CSV table of C-alpha atoms in Angstrom, one decimal:
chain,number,residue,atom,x,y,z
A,7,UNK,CA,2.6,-28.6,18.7
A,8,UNK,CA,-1.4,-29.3,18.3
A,9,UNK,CA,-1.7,-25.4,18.6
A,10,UNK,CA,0.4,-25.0,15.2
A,11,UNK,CA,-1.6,-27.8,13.5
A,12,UNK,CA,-3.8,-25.1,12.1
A,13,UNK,CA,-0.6,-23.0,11.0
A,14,UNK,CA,1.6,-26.0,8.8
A,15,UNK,CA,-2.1,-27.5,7.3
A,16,UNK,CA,-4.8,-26.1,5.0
A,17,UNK,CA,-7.2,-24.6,7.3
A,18,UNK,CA,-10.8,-24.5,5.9
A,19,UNK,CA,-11.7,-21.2,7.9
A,20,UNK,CA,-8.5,-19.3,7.1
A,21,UNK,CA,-9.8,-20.1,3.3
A,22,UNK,CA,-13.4,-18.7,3.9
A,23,UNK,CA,-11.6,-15.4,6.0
A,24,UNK,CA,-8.8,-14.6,3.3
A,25,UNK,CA,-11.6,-15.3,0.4
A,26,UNK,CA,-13.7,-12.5,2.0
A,27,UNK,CA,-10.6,-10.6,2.9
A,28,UNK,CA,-9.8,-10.2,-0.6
A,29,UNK,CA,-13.4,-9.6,-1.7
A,30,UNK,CA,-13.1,-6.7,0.9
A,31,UNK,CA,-9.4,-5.7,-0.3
A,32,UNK,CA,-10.4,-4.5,-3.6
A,33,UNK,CA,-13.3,-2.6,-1.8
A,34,UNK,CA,-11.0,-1.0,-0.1
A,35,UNK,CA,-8.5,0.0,-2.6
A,36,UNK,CA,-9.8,1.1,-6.3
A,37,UNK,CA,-7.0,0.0,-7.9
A,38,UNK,CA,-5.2,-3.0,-6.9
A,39,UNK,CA,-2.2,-4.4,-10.0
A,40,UNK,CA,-0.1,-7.0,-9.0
A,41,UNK,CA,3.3,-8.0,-10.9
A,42,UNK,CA,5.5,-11.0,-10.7
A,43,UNK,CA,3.4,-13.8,-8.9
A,44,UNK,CA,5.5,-16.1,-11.5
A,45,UNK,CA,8.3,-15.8,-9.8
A,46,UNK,CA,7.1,-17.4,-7.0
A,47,UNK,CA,8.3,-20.9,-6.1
A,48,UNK,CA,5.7,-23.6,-6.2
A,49,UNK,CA,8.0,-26.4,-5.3
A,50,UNK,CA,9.8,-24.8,-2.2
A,51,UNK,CA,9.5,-23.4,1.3
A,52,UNK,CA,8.9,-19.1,0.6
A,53,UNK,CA,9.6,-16.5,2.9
A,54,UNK,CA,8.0,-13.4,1.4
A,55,UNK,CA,10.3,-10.6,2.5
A,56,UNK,CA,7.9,-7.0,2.0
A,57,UNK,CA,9.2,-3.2,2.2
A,58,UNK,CA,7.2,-2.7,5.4
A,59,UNK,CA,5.1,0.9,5.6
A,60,UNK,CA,2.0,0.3,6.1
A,61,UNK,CA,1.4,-2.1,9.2
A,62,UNK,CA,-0.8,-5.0,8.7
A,63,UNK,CA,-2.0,-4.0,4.8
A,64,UNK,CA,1.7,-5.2,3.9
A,65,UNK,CA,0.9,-8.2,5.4
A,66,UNK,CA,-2.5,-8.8,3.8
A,67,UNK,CA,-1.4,-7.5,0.1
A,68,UNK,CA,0.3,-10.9,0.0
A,69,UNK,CA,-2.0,-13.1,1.8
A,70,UNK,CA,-5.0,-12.4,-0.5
A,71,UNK,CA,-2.4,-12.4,-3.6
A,72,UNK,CA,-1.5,-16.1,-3.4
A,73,UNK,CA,-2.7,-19.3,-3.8
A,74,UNK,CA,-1.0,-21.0,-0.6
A,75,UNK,CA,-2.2,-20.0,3.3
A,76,UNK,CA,1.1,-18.1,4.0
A,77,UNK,CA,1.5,-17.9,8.0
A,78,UNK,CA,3.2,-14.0,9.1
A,79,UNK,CA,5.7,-13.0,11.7
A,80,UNK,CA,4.1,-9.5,13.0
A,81,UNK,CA,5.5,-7.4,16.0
A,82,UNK,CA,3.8,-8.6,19.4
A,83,UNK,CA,2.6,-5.8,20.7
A,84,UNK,CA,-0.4,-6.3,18.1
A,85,UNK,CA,-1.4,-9.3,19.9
A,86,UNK,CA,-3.2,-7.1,22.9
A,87,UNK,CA,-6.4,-8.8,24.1
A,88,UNK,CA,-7.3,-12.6,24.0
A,89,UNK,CA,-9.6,-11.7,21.1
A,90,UNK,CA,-7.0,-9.8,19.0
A,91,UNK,CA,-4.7,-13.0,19.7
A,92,UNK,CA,-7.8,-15.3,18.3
A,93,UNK,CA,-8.3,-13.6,15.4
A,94,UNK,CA,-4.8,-13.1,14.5
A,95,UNK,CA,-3.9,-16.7,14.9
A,96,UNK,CA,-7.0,-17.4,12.8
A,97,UNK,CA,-5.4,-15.6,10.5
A,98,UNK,CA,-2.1,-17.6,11.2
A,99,UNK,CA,-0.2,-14.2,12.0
A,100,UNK,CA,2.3,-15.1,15.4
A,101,UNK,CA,4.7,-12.9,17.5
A,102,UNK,CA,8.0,-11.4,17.1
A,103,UNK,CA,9.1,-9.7,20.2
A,104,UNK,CA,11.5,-6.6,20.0
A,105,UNK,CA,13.9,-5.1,22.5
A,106,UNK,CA,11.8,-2.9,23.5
A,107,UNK,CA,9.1,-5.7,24.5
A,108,UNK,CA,11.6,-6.2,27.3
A,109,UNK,CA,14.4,-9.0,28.0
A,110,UNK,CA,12.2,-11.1,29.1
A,111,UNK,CA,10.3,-11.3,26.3
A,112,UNK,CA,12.8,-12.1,24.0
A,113,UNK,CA,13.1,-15.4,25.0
A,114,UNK,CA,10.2,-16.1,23.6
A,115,UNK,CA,11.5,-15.4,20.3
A,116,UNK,CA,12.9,-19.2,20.3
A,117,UNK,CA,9.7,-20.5,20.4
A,118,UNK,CA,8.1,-18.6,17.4
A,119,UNK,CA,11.0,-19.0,15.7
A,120,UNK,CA,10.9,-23.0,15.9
A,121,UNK,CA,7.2,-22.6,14.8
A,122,UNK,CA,8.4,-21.2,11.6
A,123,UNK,CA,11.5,-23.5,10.7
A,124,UNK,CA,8.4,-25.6,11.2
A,125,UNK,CA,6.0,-24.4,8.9
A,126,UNK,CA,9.0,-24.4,6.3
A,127,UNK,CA,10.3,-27.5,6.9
A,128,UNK,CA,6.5,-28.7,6.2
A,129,UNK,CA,6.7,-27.3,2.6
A,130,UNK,CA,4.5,-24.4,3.5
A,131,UNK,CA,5.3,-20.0,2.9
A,132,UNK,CA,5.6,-17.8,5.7
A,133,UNK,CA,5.6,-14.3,5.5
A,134,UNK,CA,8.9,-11.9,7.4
A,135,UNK,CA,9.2,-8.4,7.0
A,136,UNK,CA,13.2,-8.1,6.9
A,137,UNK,CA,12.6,-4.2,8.3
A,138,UNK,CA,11.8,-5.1,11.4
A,139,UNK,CA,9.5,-1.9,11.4
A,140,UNK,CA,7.4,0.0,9.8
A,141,UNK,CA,7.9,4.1,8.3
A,142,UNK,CA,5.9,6.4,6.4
A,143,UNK,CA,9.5,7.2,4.1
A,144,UNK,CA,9.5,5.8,1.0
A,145,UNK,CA,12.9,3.9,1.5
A,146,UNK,CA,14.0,1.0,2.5
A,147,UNK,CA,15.9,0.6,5.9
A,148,UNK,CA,19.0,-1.1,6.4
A,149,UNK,CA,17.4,-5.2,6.9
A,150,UNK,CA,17.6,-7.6,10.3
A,151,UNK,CA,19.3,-10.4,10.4
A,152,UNK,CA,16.6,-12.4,11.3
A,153,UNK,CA,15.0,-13.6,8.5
A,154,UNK,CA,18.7,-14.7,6.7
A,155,UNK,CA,18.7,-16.8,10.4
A,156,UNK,CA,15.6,-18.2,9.9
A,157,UNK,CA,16.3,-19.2,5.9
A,158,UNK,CA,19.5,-21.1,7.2
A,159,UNK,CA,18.0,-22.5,10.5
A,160,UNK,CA,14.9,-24.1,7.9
A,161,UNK,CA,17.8,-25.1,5.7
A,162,UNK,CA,19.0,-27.3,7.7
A,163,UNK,CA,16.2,-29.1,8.3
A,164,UNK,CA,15.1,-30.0,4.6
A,165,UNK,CA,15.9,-32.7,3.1
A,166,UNK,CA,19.0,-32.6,0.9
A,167,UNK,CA,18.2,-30.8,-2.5
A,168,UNK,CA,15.6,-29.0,-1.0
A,169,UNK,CA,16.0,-25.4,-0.9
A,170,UNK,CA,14.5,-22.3,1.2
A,171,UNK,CA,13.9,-19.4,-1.5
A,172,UNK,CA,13.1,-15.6,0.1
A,173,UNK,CA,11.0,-13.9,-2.3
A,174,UNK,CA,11.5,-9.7,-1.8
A,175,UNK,CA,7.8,-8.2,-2.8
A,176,UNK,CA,7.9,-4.2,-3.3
A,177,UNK,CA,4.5,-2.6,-2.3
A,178,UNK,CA,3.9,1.0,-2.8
A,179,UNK,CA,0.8,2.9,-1.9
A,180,UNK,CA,-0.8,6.1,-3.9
A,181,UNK,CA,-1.9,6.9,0.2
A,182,UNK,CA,-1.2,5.1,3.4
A,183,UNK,CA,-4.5,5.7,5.3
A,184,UNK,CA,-7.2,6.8,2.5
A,185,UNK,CA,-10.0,4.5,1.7
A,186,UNK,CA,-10.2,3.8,-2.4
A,187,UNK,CA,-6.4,4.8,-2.3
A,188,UNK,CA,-4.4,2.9,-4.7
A,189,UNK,CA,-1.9,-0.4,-4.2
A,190,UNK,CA,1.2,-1.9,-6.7
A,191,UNK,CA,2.1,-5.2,-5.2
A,192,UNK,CA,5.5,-6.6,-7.1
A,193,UNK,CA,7.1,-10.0,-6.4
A,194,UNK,CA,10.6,-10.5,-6.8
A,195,UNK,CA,13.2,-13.0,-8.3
A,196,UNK,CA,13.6,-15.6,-5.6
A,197,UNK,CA,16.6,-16.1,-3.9
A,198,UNK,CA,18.2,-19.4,-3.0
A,199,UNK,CA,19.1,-20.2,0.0
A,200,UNK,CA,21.3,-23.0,-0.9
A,201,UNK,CA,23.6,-21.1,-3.1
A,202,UNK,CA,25.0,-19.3,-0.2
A,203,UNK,CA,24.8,-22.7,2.4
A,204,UNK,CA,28.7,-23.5,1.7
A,205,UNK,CA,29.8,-20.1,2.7
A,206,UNK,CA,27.6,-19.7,5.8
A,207,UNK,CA,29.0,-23.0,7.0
A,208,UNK,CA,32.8,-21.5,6.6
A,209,UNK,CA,31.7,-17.8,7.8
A,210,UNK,CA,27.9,-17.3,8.6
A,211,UNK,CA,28.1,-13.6,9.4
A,212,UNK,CA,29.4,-13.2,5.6
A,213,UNK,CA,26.6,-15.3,4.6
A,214,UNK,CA,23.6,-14.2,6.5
A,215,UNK,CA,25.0,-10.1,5.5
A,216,UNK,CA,25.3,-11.2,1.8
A,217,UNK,CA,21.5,-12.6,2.0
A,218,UNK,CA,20.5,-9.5,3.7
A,219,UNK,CA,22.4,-7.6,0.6
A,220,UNK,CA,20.7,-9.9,-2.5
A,221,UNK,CA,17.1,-8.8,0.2
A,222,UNK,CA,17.5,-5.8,-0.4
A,223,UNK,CA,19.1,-5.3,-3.4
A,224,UNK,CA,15.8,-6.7,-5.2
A,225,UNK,CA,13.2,-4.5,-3.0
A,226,UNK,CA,15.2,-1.3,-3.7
A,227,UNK,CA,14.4,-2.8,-7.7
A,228,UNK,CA,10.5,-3.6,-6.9
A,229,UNK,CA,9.8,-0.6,-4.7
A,230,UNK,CA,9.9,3.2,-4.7
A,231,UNK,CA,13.1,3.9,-2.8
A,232,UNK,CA,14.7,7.3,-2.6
A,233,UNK,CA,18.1,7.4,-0.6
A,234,UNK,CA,19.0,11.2,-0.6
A,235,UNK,CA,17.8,12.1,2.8
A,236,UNK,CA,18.4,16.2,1.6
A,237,UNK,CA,16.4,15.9,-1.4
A,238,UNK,CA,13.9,13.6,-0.1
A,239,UNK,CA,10.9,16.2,0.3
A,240,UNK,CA,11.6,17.4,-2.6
A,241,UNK,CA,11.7,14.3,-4.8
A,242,UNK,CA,8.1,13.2,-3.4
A,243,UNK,CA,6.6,16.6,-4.4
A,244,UNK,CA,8.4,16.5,-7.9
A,245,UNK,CA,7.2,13.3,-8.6
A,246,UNK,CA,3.7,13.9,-7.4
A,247,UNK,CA,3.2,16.7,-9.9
A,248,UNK,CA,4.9,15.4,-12.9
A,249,UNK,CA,4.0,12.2,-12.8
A,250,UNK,CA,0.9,12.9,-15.1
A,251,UNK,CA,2.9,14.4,-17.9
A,252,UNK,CA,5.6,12.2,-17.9
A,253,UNK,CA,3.5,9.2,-18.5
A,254,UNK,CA,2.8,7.7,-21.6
A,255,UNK,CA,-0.7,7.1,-21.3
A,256,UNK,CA,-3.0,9.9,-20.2
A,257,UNK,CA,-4.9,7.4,-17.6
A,258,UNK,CA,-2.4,4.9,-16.6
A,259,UNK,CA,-3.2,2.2,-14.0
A,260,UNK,CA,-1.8,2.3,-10.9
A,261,UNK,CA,1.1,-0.1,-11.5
A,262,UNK,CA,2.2,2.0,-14.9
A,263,UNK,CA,1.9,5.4,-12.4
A,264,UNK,CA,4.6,3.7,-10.0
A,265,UNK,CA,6.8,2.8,-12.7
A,266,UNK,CA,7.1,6.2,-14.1
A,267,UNK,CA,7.1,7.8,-10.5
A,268,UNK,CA,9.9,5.7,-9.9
A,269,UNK,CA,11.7,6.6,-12.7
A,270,UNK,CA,11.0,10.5,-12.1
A,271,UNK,CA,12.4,9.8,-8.5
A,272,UNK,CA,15.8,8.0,-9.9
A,273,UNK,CA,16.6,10.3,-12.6
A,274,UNK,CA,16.2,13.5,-9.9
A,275,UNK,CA,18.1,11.6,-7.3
A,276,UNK,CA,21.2,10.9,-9.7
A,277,UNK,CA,20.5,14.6,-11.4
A,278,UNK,CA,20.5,16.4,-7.8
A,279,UNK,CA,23.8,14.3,-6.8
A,280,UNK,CA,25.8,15.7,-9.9
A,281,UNK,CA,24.1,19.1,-9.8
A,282,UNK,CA,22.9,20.1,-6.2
A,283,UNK,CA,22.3,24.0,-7.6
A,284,UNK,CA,19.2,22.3,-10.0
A,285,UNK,CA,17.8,21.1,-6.9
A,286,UNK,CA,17.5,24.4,-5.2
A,287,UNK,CA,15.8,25.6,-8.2
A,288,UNK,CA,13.3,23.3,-8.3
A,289,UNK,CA,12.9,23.4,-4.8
A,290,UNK,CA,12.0,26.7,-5.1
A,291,UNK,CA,9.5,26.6,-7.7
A,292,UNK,CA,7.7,23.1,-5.9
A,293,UNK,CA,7.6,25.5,-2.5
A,294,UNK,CA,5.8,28.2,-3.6
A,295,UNK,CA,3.5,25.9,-6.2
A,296,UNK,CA,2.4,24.1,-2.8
A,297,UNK,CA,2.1,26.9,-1.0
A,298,UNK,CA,-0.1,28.5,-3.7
A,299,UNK,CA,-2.6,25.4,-4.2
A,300,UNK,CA,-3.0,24.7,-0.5
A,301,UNK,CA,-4.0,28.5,0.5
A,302,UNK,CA,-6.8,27.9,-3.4
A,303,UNK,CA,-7.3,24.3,-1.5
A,304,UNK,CA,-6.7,23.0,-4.7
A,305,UNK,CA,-5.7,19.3,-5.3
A,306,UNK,CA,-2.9,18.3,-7.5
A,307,UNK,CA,-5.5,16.2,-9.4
A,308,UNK,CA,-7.3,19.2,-10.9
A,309,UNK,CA,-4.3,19.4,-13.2
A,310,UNK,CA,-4.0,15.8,-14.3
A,311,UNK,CA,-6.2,16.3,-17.6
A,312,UNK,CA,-7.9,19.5,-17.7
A,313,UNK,CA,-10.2,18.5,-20.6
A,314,UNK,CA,-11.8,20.0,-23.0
A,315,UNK,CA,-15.5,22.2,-22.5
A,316,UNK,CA,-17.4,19.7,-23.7
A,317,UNK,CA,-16.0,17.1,-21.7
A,318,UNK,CA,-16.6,19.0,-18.9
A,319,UNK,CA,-20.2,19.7,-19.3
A,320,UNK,CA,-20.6,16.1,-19.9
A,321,UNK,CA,-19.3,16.1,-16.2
A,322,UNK,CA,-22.0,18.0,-15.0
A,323,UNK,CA,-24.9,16.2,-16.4
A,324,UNK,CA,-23.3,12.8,-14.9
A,325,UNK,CA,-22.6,13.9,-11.5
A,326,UNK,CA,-26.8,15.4,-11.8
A,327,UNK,CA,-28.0,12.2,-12.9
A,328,UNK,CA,-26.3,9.9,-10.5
A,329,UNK,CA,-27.1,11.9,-7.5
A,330,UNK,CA,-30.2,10.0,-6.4
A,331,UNK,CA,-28.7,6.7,-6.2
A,332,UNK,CA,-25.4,8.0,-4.4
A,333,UNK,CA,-27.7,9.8,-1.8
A,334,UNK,CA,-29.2,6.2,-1.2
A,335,UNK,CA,-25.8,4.4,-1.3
A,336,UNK,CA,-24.7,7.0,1.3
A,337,UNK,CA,-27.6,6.6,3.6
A,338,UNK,CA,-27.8,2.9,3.4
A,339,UNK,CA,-24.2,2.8,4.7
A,340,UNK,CA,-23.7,6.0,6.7
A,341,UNK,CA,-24.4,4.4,10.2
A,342,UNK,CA,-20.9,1.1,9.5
A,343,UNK,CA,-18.9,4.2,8.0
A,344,UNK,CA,-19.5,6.5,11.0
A,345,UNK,CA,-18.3,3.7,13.5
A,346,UNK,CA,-15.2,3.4,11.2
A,347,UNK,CA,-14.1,6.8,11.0
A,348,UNK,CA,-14.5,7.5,14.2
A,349,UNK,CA,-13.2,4.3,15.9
A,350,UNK,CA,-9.8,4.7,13.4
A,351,UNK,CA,-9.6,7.9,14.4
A,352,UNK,CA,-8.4,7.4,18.1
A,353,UNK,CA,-5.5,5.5,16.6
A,354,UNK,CA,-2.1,7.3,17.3
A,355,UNK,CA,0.1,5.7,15.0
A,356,UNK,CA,-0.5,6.8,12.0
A,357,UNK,CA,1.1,3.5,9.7
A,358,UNK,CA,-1.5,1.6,11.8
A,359,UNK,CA,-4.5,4.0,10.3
A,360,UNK,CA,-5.5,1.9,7.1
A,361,UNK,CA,-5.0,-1.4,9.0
A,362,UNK,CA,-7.8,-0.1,11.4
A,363,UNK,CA,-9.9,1.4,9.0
A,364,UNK,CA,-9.9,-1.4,7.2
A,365,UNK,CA,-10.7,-4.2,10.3
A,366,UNK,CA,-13.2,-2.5,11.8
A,367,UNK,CA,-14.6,-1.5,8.4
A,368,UNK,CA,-14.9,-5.2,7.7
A,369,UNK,CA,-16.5,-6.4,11.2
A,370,UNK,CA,-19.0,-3.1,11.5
A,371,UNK,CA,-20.1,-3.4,7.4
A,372,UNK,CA,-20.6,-7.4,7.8
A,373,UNK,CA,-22.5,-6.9,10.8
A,374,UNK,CA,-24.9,-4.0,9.6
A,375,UNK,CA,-25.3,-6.0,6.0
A,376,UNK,CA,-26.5,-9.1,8.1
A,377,UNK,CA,-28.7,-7.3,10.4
A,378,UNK,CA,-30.9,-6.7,6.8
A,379,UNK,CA,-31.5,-10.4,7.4
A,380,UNK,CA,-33.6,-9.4,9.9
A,381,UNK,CA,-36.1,-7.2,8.5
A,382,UNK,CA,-39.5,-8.7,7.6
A,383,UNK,CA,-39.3,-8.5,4.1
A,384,UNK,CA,-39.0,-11.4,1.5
A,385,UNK,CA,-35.9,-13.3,1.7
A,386,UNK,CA,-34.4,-12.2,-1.9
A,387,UNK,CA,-35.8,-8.9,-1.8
A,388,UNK,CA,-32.7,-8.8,1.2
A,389,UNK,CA,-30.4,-10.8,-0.1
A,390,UNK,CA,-30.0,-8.1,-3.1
A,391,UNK,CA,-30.5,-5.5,-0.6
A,392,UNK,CA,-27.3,-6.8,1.0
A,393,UNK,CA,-25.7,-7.0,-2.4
A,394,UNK,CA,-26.5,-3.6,-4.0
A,395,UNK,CA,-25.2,-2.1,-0.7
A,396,UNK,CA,-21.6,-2.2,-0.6
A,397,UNK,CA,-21.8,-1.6,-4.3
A,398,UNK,CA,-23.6,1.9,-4.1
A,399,UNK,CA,-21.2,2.6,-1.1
A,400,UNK,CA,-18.1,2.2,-3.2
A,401,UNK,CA,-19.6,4.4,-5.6
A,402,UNK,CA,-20.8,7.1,-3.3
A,403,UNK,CA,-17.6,7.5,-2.0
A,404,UNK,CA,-15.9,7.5,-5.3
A,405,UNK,CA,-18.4,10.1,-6.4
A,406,UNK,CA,-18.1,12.5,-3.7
A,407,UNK,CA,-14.3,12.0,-4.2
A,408,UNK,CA,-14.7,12.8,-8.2
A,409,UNK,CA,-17.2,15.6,-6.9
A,410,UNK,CA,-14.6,17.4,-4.9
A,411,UNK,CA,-12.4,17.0,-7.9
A,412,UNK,CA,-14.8,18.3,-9.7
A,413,UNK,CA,-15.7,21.4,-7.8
A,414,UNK,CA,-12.2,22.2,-7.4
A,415,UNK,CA,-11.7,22.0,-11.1
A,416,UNK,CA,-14.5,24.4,-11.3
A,417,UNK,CA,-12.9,27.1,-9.1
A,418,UNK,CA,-9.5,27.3,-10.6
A,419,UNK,CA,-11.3,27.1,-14.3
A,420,UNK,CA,-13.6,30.3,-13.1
A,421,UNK,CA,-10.2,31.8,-12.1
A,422,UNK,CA,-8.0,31.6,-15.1
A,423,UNK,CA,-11.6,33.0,-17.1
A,424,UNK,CA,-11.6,36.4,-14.5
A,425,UNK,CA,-7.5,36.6,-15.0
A,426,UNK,CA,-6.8,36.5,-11.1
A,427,UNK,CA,-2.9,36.4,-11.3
A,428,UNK,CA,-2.4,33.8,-8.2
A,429,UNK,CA,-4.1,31.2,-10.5
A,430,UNK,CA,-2.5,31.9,-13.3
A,431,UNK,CA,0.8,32.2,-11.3
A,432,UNK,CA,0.1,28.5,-10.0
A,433,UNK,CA,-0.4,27.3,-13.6
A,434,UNK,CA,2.8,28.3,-15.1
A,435,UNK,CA,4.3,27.2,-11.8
A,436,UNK,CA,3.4,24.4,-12.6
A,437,UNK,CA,4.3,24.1,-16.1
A,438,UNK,CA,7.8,25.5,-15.2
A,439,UNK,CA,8.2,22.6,-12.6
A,440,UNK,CA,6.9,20.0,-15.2
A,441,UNK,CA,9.5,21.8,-17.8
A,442,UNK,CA,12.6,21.4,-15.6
A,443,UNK,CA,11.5,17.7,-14.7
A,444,UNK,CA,11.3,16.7,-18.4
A,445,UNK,CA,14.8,18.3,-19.0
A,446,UNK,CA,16.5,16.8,-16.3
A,447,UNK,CA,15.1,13.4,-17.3
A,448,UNK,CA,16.5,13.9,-20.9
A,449,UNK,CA,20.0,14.7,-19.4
A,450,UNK,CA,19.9,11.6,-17.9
């Protein structure tokens, strides 16, 4: 048990990683809102129970949201290579092995499973994701019944009036692999373990399928699920383009967005279920609005606020007079963001994109800032060398991302002036799409 020393006690170097990790996290993503952290216990054993889409970024959502050094159950396949296995135990991640691991390695299930009725029965959080695995869909899958197993087996190993409580977190993401994307991380009500102890000792299947139930019950409440499987396509798209309109404020943050997306996907679900013809309508109309802006290679974000002239020639003189320093931002970190894009690139899987992206962006960044240290120049004169440069690469890239915007917003502007009927066919597409949305939602 000296190997799990560093999982059940406060580990000095897991502090310094996850304090960097989070520094690096909100590089990563440009808006990060977080809900519900009160309802996390700070008197019990936790299992955080995530939505699982997006591989290890799932994971670290929580880990650099909390106070305590939660320790995570993660599929074993991950733990490839002794220094993969190093790291990730540094980070106090250990395996879950899955059927498809082979028999064999199921067995050793028993021992990482007595590692974490450990590190519960010490007082401290561990992290589960009730899933199993991960998927690009934004629903939730029907939950194992491992993680109501492991609340009972770490039950019955505290002392009495000491309770387990699973905490479901919803995470949704604006993209899965982009970098500067957006993240809404929201923590559930807790649930007690010990309010369902008497009927697992009388009938444990009832008990660990009602836990699995309250699980899930609260995710599908903190995340964006959508259940109709027919409609699904169709749901994302609608929600994608009226999202903007529908909102109350005209520049939201992310965790307002995913609210109203939400709502937008509810109220169509429940709406397409009582009148399936209103889907096909609106199915038609979000088909050839999609088809339209991808042959113009127009993004939906050209639409989300097209402001006034003014505004817009304010926008020109901005993106003129900060071009100098976002040339030097981009040249100063060109050489760590070529190494990134191209060693994330090889990955097949694509939930596993952003969780690459965003390791080796850490490692290759860290190690080109700190070869800085190196150059013969004075000591400070590096030190905010190695400072300013992660700052002016966050902006670069959110300037050639506002740029791209930008020129789009130029090109469809230039085509509604010289009347060409495909772009103003895509703008009253779209306003007919928005229309139907907003009626539907009043129905309801």
């Amino acid at each position: 048990m000296n190997n799990n020393k560093h999982l059940t006690k406060h580990s000095k170097s897991y502090y310094l990683l996850k304090s960097y990790t989070h520094f690096a996290f909100n590089i990563f993503y440009s808006d990060v809102q977080v809900t519900g952290t009160e309802n996390i216990p700070t008197d019990s054993p936790v299992i955080f129970a995530p939505n699982h889409q997006n591989a290890l970024m799932d994971a670290l959502s929580i880990i650099v949201h909390i106070k305590k050094q939660p320790v995570f159950m993660a599929r074993a396949d991950i733990f490839s290579g002794s220094l993969t296995k190093k790291f990730l135990h540094l980070f106090k991640i250990i395996p879950v092995f899955r059927i498809r691991d082979g028999v064999e390695a199921l067995s050793q299930n028993d021992r990482s499973f007595a590692t974490a009725v450990q590190i519960l029965a010490s007082g401290n959080c561990l992290g589960m994701m009730p899933e199993g695995t991960d998927n690009d869909k934004h629903r939730l899958r029907p939950l194992k019944k491992g993680i109501a197993r492991l609340a009972f087996q770490a039950q019955s190993e505290l002392p009495k009036g000491q309770s387990v409580k699973i905490v479901p977190v919803g995470i949704h993401y604006s993209h899965y692999q982009d970098f500067r994307s957006k993240i809404a991380v929201n923590f559930g009500k807790p649930i007690d373990i010990l309010d369902y102890s008497e009927l697992y000792n009388t009938n444990p299947q009832k008990a660990l399928s009602d836990v699995r139930e309250a699980i899930a019950c609260e995710l599908k409440q903190r995340m964006l699920h959508i259940e109709d499987d027919t409609h699904y396509e169709l749901l994302v798209n609608a929600k994608n383009i009226a999202w903007y309109e529908l909102c109350n404020k005209p520049v939201p943050n992310y965790g307002e967005r995913y609210v109203c997306e939400k709502d937008i996907s509810k109220t169509l679900e429940n709406a397409y279920s009582a009148q399936p013809q209103k889907a096909e309508e609106l199915n038609h109309l979000v088909t050839e609005y999609n088809n339209l802006r991808t042959r113009h290679k127009l993004p939906n974000e050209i639409f989300e606020g097209l402001y006034p002239r003014k505004e817009f020639y304010w926008d020109i003189a901005r993106f003129l007079f900060f071009l100098a320093p976002i040339i030097a931002g981009t040249l100063f970190n060109l050489i760590p963001a070529l190494i990134t894009r191209r060693l994330s690139s090889k990955i097949k899987d694509p939930q596993f994109v952003s969780s690459f992206k965003f390791a080796i962006g850490l490692i290759s960044f860290t190690v080109y800032y700190l070869l800085f240290l190196c150059l013969p120049a004075p000591f400070l004169a590096k030190v905010i060398c190695i400072l300013a440069m992660p700052i002016l690469g966050v902006l670069a890239s959110d300037y050639f991302k506002g740029l791209r915007i930008f020129l789009a917003t130029v090109r469809f502007r230039r085509g509604l002036a010289q009347n060409e009927p495909s772009f103003s066919c895509l703008q009253q597409l779209r306003s007919d799409i928005v229309s139907q949305v907003k009626k539907l939602m009043t129905i309801q």
